[in-house]
């Protein structure tokens, strides 16, 4: 599961379906961020060819959050063979057999992407869990799913800044924690409710920081990414 050698921990989230707009972002940040992230919106509109056009040689986190029966998820992972992503996401709620199948399928790919689990979407609150019949608190459920992800052979999970310490303590130092909801000092929170600065997230134990609009909407995305890196004093 080792292909995580990106030059720094900042992953720039590009949330658009527009190929040219995405290319422009990549061009301006490719020398200053460790990787870019493309997700469902972009992939659904432009497919693998669009992803490859935009990513080029820039390390890619392909965030498609697969969730289906084990055989289908394993097939979807294998179908990323033509896309050189170093990191892919699946939903941990698909269960152990699905996660194991995904981890195994990734090992069969030449680039051996890290398979990262999504636990509970941060858009879901306590009452949303109750609506789908889950009795645990959000944080209990996140810990339970992170543990299951680790037992199933996943490389790590996506978590909110406020879950970093608890998951780091539970899962040990080698389990990757990928953290969105990051806002540099002074930048707008946008629709993110539970935010943290890059420096604090790293000091609490995050491995990768997913940062979108603070970089993509900055006057100079490249300078913003460099200034975030500078502030991390790595
Ligand atoms: O623009 P912003 O920095 O808020 O973008 C964060 C990125 O991380 C987006 O691509 C968003 O979909 C993703 N994300 C998130 N919260 C999660 C999981 C993923 O914001 N819990």
XYZ file of C-alpha atoms and ligand atoms in Angstrom:
255
model
C 0.000 0.000 0.000
C 2.868 2.420 -0.530
C 2.665 4.973 -3.221
C 2.194 7.970 -1.048
C 5.326 9.820 -1.952
C 3.892 13.177 -2.890
C 6.072 16.193 -2.327
C 3.914 17.855 0.314
C 0.672 17.093 2.220
C -1.565 19.600 0.430
C -4.159 18.133 -1.911
C -5.985 20.777 -3.915
C -9.674 19.867 -4.395
C -10.938 20.899 -7.826
C -14.722 20.934 -7.706
C -15.957 21.748 -11.191
C -17.115 19.875 -14.263
C -15.388 22.305 -16.605
C -12.236 20.788 -18.156
C -10.618 24.108 -19.025
C -11.278 25.592 -15.584
C -9.799 22.478 -13.970
C -6.755 22.624 -16.265
C -6.180 26.249 -15.339
C -6.165 25.384 -11.644
C -3.745 22.495 -12.183
C -1.435 24.663 -14.209
C -1.242 27.265 -11.483
C -0.865 24.923 -8.491
C 1.052 21.939 -9.842
C 4.427 23.136 -8.585
C 3.200 24.100 -5.156
C 0.766 21.370 -4.019
C 1.423 17.686 -3.442
C -1.580 16.473 -5.443
C -4.935 17.429 -6.897
C -8.313 15.872 -6.139
C -11.012 15.298 -8.744
C -14.381 13.884 -7.732
C -17.758 12.684 -8.913
C -18.835 15.956 -10.486
C -15.844 16.107 -12.790
C -15.639 12.367 -13.468
C -19.330 11.992 -14.307
C -19.117 14.790 -16.855
C -15.735 13.985 -18.394
C -14.808 10.376 -17.657
C -11.332 8.903 -17.422
C -10.112 10.759 -20.517
C -11.067 14.101 -18.971
C -9.363 13.165 -15.710
C -6.147 12.250 -17.516
C -6.206 15.428 -19.587
C -6.476 17.548 -16.488
C -4.141 15.654 -14.156
C -1.291 15.035 -16.604
C 1.733 14.203 -14.444
C 0.342 15.806 -11.296
C -0.340 13.231 -8.554
C -4.072 12.518 -8.436
C -6.531 11.664 -5.668
C -9.621 10.282 -7.435
C -12.484 10.769 -4.988
C -15.380 8.679 -6.344
C -16.533 7.113 -3.029
C -17.443 3.684 -4.406
C -20.221 1.828 -2.543
C -21.635 -1.409 -4.009
C -21.292 -5.173 -3.640
C -17.684 -6.393 -3.268
C -17.415 -7.768 -6.804
C -18.607 -4.514 -8.373
C -16.401 -2.288 -6.233
C -13.371 -4.488 -6.984
C -14.220 -4.183 -10.683
C -14.540 -0.403 -10.412
C -11.130 -0.221 -8.711
C -9.622 -2.331 -11.495
C -11.334 -0.045 -14.029
C -9.214 2.855 -12.770
C -6.195 1.124 -14.347
C -6.067 3.734 -17.101
C -5.979 6.570 -14.556
C -2.836 6.951 -12.509
C -4.451 7.848 -9.166
C -2.345 7.372 -6.023
C -5.448 7.471 -3.836
C -9.055 6.291 -4.296
C -12.058 6.443 -1.957
C -14.757 3.939 -1.039
C -17.553 4.041 1.557
C -16.720 2.049 4.678
C -20.443 1.421 5.161
C -20.179 -1.094 2.316
C -18.761 -3.431 4.979
C -15.723 -5.608 5.531
C -16.026 -7.899 2.487
C -16.381 -4.886 0.197
C -13.384 -3.129 1.715
C -11.244 -6.274 1.563
C -12.172 -6.766 -2.095
C -11.280 -3.137 -2.833
C -7.914 -3.392 -1.051
C -7.089 -6.584 -2.924
C -8.105 -5.128 -6.304
C -5.841 -2.129 -5.639
C -2.884 -4.417 -4.956
C -3.423 -5.989 -8.373
C -3.051 -2.606 -10.121
C 0.434 -1.589 -11.276
C 0.366 1.689 -9.350
C -1.177 0.117 -6.190
C -3.329 3.122 -5.202
C -4.109 3.655 -1.534
C -7.727 2.814 -0.777
C -9.151 5.345 1.642
C -12.478 4.916 3.458
C -15.202 7.484 3.947
C -16.839 6.888 7.337
C -19.870 9.081 8.047
C -20.369 11.956 5.635
C -19.942 15.216 7.498
C -23.265 16.338 6.030
C -24.953 13.775 8.311
C -25.977 14.735 11.838
C -27.169 12.563 14.710
C -30.797 12.593 13.551
C -29.740 11.474 10.064
C -28.095 8.392 11.589
C -31.282 7.662 13.518
C -33.303 8.033 10.291
C -31.328 5.180 8.762
C -31.588 3.051 11.877
C -28.165 3.666 13.433
C -28.192 4.007 17.205
C -24.546 5.010 17.794
C -23.462 8.615 18.146
C -21.708 10.072 15.085
C -18.306 9.862 16.780
C -18.833 6.273 17.973
C -19.864 5.289 14.466
C -16.856 7.054 12.911
C -14.493 5.207 15.284
C -16.198 1.880 14.621
C -16.009 2.308 10.837
C -12.384 3.503 10.951
C -11.487 0.397 12.957
C -13.303 -1.830 10.472
C -11.540 -0.059 7.590
C -8.174 -0.721 9.196
C -9.015 -4.380 9.889
C -10.127 -4.733 6.270
C -6.786 -3.559 4.906
C -7.587 0.017 3.898
C -4.714 2.506 3.984
C -6.661 5.173 5.880
C -9.834 7.220 6.176
C -11.135 10.683 5.398
C -11.966 12.475 8.638
C -12.974 15.868 9.920
C -10.308 17.997 11.652
C -11.946 17.282 14.995
C -11.593 13.526 14.616
C -7.846 13.555 13.887
C -6.581 13.025 17.423
C -9.045 10.352 18.392
C -8.489 8.350 15.194
C -4.709 8.773 15.372
C -4.798 7.385 18.912
C -7.077 4.522 17.894
C -5.472 3.541 14.586
C -1.756 4.200 15.163
C 0.787 6.218 13.228
C 0.737 4.392 9.897
C -2.990 4.728 9.196
C -3.471 7.658 6.815
C -5.787 10.477 7.857
C -7.016 12.645 4.996
C -8.568 15.833 6.292
C -10.871 18.320 4.518
C -12.511 21.314 6.221
C -9.176 23.161 6.317
C -9.059 26.943 6.257
C -5.865 29.038 6.373
C -6.025 31.946 8.845
C -8.217 34.686 7.466
C -9.901 32.753 4.643
C -13.648 32.353 4.391
C -15.244 29.219 5.880
C -17.696 28.975 2.969
C -20.157 26.172 3.747
C -17.696 24.300 5.981
C -18.898 24.288 9.577
C -16.101 22.606 11.508
C -12.837 24.037 10.283
C -9.200 24.076 11.374
C -6.020 25.771 10.154
C -3.504 23.712 8.155
C -0.861 24.017 10.866
C -3.144 22.805 13.627
C -4.456 19.874 11.549
C -0.898 18.719 10.812
C 0.161 19.150 14.412
C -2.772 17.001 15.526
C -1.653 14.225 13.189
C -3.222 14.721 9.740
C -1.285 13.122 6.858
C -2.943 14.977 3.982
C -4.933 18.207 3.903
C -7.697 18.544 1.317
C -8.069 22.234 0.521
C -10.342 23.505 -2.236
C -11.782 26.989 -2.458
C -9.180 28.802 -0.319
C -6.692 27.859 -3.050
C -8.825 27.661 -6.205
C -10.615 30.968 -5.529
C -7.496 32.858 -4.414
C -6.227 35.648 -6.651
C -3.069 33.601 -7.073
C -3.711 29.926 -6.303
C 0.014 29.189 -6.547
C 0.975 31.842 -3.986
C -1.819 30.732 -1.656
C -0.633 27.116 -1.796
C 2.972 28.208 -1.184
C 1.962 30.403 1.715
C 0.002 27.507 3.280
C 3.071 25.294 2.904
C 5.303 27.994 4.391
C 2.996 28.209 7.400
C 3.340 24.499 8.055
C 7.107 24.762 8.652
C 7.644 21.121 7.658
O -13.463 24.109 -0.952
P -13.227 23.224 0.237
O -11.859 23.413 0.864
O -14.330 23.307 1.261
O -13.237 21.752 -0.382
C -13.093 20.613 0.406
C -13.156 19.372 -0.433
O -13.207 18.247 0.433
C -14.367 19.256 -1.354
O -13.942 18.536 -2.517
C -15.350 18.442 -0.546
O -16.209 17.696 -1.333
C -14.402 17.515 0.213
N -14.930 16.997 1.467
C -15.363 17.794 2.493
N -15.840 17.261 3.659
C -15.843 15.944 3.791
C -15.408 15.114 2.779
C -14.942 15.679 1.607
O -15.344 19.016 2.381
N -16.262 15.438 4.932
